[in-house]
mmCIF file of C-alpha atoms in Angstrom:
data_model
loop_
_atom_site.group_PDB
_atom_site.id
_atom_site.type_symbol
_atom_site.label_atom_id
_atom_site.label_comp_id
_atom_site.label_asym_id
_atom_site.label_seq_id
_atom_site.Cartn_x
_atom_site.Cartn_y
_atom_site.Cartn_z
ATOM 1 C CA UNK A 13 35.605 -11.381 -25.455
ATOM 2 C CA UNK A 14 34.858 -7.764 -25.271
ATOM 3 C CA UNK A 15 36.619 -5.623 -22.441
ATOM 4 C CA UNK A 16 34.809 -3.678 -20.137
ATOM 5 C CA UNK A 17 34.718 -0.263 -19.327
ATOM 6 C CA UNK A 18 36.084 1.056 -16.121
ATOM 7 C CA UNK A 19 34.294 4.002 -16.961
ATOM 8 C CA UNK A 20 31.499 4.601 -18.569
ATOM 9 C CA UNK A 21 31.128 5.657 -21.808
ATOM 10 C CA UNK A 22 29.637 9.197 -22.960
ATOM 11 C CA UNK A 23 26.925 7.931 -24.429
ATOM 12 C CA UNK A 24 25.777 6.337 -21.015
ATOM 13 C CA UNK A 25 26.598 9.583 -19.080
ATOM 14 C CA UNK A 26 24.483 11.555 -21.640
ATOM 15 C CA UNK A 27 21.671 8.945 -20.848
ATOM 16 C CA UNK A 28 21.964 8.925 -17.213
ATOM 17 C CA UNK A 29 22.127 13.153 -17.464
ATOM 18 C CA UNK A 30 19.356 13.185 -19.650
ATOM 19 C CA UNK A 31 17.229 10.481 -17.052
ATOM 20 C CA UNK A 32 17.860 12.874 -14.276
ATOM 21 C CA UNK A 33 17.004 16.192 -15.735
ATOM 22 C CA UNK A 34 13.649 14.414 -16.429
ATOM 23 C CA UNK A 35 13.542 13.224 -12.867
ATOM 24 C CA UNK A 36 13.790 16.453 -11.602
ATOM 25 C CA UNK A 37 10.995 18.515 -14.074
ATOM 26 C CA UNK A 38 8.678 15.621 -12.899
ATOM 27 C CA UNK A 39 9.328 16.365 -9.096
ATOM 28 C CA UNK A 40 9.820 19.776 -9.533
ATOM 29 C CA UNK A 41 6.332 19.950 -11.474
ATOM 30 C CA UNK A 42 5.164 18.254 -7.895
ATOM 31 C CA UNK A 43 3.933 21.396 -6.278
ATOM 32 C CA UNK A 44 3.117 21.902 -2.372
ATOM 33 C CA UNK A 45 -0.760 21.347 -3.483
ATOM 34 C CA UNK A 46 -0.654 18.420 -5.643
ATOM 35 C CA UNK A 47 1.391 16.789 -2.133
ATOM 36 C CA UNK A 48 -1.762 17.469 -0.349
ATOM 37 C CA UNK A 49 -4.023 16.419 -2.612
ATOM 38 C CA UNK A 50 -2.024 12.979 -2.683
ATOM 39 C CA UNK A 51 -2.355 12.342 1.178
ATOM 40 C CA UNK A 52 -5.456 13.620 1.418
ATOM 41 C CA UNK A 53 -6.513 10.880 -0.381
ATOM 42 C CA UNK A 54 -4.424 8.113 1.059
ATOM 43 C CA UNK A 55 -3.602 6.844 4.257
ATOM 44 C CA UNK A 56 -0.242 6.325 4.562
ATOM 45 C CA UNK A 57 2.844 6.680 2.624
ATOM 46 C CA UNK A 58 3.439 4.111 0.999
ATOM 47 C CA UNK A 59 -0.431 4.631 -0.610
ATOM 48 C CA UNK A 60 1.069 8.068 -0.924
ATOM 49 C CA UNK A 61 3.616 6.805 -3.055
ATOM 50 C CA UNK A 62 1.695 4.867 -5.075
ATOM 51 C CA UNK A 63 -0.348 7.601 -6.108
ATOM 52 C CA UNK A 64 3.030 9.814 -6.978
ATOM 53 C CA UNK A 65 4.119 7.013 -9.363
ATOM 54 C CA UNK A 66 0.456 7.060 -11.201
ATOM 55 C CA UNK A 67 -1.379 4.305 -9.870
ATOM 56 C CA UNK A 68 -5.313 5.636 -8.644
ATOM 57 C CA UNK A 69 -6.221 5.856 -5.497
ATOM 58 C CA UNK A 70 -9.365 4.563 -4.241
ATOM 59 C CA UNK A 71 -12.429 6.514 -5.643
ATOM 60 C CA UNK A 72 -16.324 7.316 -4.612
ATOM 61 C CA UNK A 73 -18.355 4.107 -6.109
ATOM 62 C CA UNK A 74 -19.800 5.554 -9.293
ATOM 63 C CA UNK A 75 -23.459 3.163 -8.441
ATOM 64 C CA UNK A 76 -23.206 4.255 -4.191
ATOM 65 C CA UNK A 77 -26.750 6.250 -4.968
ATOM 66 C CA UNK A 78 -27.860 2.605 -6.601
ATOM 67 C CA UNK A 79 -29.859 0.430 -3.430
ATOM 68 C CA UNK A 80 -28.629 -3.199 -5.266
ATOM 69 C CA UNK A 81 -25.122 -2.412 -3.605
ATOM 70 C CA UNK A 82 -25.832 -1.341 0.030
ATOM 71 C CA UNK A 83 -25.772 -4.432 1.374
ATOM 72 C CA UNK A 84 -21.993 -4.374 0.500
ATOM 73 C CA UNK A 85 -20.762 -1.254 1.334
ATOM 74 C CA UNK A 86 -17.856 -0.169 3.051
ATOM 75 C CA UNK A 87 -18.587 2.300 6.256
ATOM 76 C CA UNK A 88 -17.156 4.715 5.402
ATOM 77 C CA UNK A 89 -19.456 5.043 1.981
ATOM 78 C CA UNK A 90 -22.324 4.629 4.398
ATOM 79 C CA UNK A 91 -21.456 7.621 6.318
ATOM 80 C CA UNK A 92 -21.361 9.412 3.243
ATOM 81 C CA UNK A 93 -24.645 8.702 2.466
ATOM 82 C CA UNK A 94 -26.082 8.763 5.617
ATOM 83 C CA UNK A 95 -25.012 12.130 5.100
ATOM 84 C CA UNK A 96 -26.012 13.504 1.869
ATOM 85 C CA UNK A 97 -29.097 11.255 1.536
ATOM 86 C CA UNK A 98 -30.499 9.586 -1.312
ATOM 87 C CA UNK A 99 -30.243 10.894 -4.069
ATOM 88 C CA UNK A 100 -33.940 11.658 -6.371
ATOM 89 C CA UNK A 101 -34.839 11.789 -9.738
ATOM 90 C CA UNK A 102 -37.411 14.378 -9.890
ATOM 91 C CA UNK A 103 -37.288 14.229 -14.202
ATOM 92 C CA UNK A 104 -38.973 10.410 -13.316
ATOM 93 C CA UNK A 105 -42.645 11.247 -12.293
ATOM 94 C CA UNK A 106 -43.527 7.792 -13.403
ATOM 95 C CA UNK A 107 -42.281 4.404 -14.082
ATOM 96 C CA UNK A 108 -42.586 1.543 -16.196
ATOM 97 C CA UNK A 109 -46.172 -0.473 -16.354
ATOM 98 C CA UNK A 110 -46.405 -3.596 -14.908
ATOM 99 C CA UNK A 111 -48.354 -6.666 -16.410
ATOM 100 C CA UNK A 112 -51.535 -5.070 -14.333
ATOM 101 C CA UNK A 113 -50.676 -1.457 -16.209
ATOM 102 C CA UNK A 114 -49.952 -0.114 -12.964
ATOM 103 C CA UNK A 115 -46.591 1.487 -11.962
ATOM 104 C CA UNK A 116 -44.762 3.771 -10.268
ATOM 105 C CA UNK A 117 -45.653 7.436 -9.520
ATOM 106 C CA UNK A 118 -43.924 10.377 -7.688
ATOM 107 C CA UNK A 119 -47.041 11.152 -5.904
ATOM 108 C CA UNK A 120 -45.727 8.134 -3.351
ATOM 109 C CA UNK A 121 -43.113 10.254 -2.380
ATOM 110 C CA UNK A 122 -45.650 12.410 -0.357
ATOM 111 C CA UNK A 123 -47.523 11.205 2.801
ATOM 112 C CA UNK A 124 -50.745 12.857 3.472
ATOM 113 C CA UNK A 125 -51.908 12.911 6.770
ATOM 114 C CA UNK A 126 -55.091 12.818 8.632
ATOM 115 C CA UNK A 127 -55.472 16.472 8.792
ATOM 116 C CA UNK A 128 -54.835 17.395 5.686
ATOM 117 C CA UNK A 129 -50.537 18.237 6.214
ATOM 118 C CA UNK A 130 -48.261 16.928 3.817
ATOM 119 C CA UNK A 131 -44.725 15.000 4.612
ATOM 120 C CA UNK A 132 -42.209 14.225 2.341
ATOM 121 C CA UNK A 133 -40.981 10.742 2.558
ATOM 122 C CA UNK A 134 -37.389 11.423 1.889
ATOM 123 C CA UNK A 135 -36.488 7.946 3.212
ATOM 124 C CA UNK A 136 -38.008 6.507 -0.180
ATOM 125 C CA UNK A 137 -36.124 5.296 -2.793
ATOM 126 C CA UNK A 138 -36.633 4.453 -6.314
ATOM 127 C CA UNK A 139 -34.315 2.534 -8.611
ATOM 128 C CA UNK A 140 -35.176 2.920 -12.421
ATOM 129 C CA UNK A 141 -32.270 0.112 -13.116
ATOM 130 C CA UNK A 142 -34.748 -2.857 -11.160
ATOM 131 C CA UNK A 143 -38.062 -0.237 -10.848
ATOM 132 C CA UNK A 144 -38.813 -1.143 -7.451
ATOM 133 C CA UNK A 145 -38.505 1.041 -4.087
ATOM 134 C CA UNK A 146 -36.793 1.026 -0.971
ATOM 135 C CA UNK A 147 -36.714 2.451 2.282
ATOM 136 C CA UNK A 148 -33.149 4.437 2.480
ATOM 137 C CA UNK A 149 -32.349 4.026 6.630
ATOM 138 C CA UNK A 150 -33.633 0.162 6.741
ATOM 139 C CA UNK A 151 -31.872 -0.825 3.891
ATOM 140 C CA UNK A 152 -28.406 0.839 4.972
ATOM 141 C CA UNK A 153 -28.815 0.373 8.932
ATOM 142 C CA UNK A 154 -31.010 -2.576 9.228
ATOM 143 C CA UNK A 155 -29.134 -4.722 12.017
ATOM 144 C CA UNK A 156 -29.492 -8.717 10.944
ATOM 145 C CA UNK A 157 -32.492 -10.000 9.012
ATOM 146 C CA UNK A 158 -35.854 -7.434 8.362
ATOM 147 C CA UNK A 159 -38.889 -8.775 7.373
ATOM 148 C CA UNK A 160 -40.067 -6.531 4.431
ATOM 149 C CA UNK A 161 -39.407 -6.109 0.595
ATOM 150 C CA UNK A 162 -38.404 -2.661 1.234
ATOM 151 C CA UNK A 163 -35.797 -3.011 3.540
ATOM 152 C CA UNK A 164 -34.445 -6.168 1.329
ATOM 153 C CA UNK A 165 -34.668 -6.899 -2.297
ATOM 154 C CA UNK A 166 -37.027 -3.720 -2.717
ATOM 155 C CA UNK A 167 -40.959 -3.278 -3.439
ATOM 156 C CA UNK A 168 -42.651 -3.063 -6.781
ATOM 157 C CA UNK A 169 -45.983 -4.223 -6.032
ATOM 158 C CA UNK A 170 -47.686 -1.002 -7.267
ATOM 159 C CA UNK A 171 -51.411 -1.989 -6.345
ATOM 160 C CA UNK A 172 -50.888 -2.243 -2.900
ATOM 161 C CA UNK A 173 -47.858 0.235 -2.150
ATOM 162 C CA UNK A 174 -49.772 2.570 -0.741
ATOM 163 C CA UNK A 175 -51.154 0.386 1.957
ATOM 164 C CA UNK A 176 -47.298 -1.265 2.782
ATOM 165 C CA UNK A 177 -45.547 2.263 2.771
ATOM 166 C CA UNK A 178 -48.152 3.600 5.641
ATOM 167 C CA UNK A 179 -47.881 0.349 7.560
ATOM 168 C CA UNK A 180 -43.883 0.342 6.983
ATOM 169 C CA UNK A 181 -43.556 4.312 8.254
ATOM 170 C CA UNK A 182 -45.404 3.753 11.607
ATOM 171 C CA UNK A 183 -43.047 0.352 12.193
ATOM 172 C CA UNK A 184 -40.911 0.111 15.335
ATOM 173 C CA UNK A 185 -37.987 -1.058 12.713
ATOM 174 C CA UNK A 186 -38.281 1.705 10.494
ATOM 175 C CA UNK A 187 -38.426 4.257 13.221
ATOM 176 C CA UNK A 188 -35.420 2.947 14.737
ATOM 177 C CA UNK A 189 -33.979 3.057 11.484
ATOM 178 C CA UNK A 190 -34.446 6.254 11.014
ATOM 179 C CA UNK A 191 -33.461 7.492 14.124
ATOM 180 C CA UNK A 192 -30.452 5.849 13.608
ATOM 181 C CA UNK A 193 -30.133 8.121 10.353
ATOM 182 C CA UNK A 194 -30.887 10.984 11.865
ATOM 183 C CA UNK A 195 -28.491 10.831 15.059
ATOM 184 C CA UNK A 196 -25.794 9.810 12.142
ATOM 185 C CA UNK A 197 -26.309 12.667 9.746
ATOM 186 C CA UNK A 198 -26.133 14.970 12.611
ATOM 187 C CA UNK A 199 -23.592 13.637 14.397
ATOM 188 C CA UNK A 200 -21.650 13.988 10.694
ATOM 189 C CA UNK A 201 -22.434 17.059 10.299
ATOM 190 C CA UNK A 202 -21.372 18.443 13.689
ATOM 191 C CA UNK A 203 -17.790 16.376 13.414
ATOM 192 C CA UNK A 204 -18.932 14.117 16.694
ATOM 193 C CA UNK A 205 -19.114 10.825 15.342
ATOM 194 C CA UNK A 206 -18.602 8.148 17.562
ATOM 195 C CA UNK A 207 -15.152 7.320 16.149
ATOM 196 C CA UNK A 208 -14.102 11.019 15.779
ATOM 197 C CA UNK A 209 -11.261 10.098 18.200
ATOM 198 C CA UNK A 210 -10.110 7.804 15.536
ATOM 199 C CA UNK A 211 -11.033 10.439 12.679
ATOM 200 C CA UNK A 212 -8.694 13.073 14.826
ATOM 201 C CA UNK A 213 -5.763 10.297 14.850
ATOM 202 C CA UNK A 214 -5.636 9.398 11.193
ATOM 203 C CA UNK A 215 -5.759 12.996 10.795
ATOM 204 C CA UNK A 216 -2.631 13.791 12.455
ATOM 205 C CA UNK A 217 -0.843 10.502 11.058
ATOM 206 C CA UNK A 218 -1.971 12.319 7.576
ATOM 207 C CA UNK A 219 0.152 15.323 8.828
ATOM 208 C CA UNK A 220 3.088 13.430 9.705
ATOM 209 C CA UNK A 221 3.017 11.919 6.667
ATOM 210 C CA UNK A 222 2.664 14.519 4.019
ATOM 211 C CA UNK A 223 5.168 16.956 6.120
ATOM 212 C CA UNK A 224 8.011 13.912 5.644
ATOM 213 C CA UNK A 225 6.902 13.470 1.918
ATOM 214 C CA UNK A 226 8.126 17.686 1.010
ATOM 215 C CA UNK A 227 11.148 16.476 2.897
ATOM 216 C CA UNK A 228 12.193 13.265 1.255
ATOM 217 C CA UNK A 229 10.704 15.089 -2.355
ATOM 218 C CA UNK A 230 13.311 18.050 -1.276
ATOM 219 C CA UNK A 231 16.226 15.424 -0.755
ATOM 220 C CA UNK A 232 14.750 13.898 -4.833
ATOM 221 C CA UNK A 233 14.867 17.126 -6.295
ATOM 222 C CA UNK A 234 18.286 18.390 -4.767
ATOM 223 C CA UNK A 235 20.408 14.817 -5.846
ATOM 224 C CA UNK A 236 18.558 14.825 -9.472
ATOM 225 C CA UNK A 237 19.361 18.506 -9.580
ATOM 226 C CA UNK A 238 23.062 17.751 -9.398
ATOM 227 C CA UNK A 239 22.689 14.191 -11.358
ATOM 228 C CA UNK A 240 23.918 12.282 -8.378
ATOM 229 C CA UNK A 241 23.800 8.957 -7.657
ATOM 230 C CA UNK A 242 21.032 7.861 -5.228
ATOM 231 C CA UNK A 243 21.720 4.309 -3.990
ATOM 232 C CA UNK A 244 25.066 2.969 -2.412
ATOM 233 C CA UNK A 245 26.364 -0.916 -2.114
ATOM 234 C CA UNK A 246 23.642 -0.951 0.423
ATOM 235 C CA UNK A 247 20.440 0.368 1.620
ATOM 236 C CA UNK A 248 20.893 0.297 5.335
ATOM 237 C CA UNK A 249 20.716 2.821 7.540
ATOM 238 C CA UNK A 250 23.366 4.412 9.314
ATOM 239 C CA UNK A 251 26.195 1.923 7.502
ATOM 240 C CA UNK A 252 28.640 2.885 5.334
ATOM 241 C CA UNK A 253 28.036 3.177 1.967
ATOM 242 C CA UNK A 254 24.508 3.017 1.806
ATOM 243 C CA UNK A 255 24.242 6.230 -1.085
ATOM 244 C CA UNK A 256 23.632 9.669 -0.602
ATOM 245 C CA UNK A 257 20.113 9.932 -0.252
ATOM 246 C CA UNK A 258 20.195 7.925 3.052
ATOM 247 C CA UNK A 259 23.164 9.466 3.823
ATOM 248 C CA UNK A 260 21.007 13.040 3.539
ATOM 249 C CA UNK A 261 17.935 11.230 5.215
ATOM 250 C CA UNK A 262 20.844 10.902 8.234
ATOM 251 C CA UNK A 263 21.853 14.404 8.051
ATOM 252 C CA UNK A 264 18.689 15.913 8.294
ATOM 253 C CA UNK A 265 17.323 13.794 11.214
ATOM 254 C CA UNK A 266 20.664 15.424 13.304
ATOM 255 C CA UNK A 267 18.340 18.957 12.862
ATOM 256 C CA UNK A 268 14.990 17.727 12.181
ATOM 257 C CA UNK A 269 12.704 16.813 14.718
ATOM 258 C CA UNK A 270 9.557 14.988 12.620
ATOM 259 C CA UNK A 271 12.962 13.025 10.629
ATOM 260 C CA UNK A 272 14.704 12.142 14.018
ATOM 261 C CA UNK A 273 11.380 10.771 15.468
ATOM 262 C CA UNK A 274 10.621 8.666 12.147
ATOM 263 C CA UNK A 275 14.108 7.194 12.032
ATOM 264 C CA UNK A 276 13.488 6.105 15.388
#
């Protein structure tokens, strides 16, 4: 049987040297703006964390501007669009022909009234993926079943569209619909949401968290500067031998406040 080392051996110290100088070119390559970026775009710090190690964080649905998915859609992805609006693809001035050669054409996009004014309907929506149409606010804010293609699976019944979109834009469901848009996007766009009180909170629990990520990144950067251990026999806090990076975590709450009221 082999005997051990008491001490280890210079190739492991070279290894262990080597691990840390890398440690501390990766955190040290971790500026004050790539922090931000990384709890702007997660809640909390442990999502905050997982982003630092490499694992993506949770990204804009590349089909959100697609009406198959609304029905599914997180809030949050809903406010978005109820903000930006659909999305239109003026290069399509016409669709596909149907088995009656009739199909889809960009002059429904524009209401004409009875004295001769024209409206843009920007509440209509055409998918090229299914070629059928839907009405943006009643698909997105519809509350419980809507009778209607267009606030459901969508419309492609080109013959007669002109006829359903006039009797679907004077509807007491569609107005409410779109009032419902309306007092959104503005409400958005003015920062008064109904849950801004909420908004405001996560806000400051973003602050709390990224200004205790540059300190616990500080506490990284000084131990893998000077290739010292970071774990003890135990990871406890305020017991003995529980390494030195709780044992700095300790020292700094004794001075800082945002530490102190963590720890606590």
């Amino acid at each position: 049987m082999a005997p051990t080392r008491k001490y280890p051996s210079g190739y492991l110290k070279r290894q262990r040297k080597r691990r840390h100088i890398d440690n501390e070119k990766l955190v040290d390559d971790l500026g004050h703006d790539e922090i931000n970026d990384i709890l702007e775009e997660n809640d909390n710090y442990e999502d905050a964390l997982n982003a630092f190690i490499g694992q993506s964080s949770e990204s804009i649905p590349s089909n959100i501007y697609d009406p198959q998915i609304w029905d599914s859609l997180d809030p949050k992805w809903i406010d978005l669009l109820a903000e930006k609006g659909p999305i239109r693809d003026l290069s399509i001035e016409k669709g596909a022909k149907d088995q009656f050669n009739r199909r889809f054409n960009a002059a429904f996009y524009t209401r004409y009234l009875s004295n001769g004014e024209k409206h843009d309907r920007d509440w209509l929506v055409y998918s090229k993926y299914i070629d059928k149409v839907f009405c943006f606010c009643c698909k997105l804010f519809k509350k419980g079943p809507l009778k209607g293609q267009l606030a459901n699976e969508g419309y492609k019944d080109w013959t007669h569209l002109s006829v359903r979109l006039k009797e679907h834009e004077i509807s007491s469901d569609h107005i409410s619909n779109i009032t419902t848009w309306i007092d959104l996007r503005l409400r958005l766009e003015k920062n008064e949401t109904i849950n801004k009180a909420v908004q405001d909170q996560i806000k400051k629990e973003k602050e709390h968290w990224r200004e205790l990520l540059r300190r616990l990144i500080s506490i990284v950067k000084y131990l893998a500067k000077y290739t010292l251990a970071f774990r003890g026999t135990n990871d406890t806090l305020y017991e003995e031998s529980n390494g030195n990076f709780m044992g700095l975590v300790q020292m700094m709450a004794e001075s800082d406040p945002l530490i102190k009221k963590h720890l606590q």
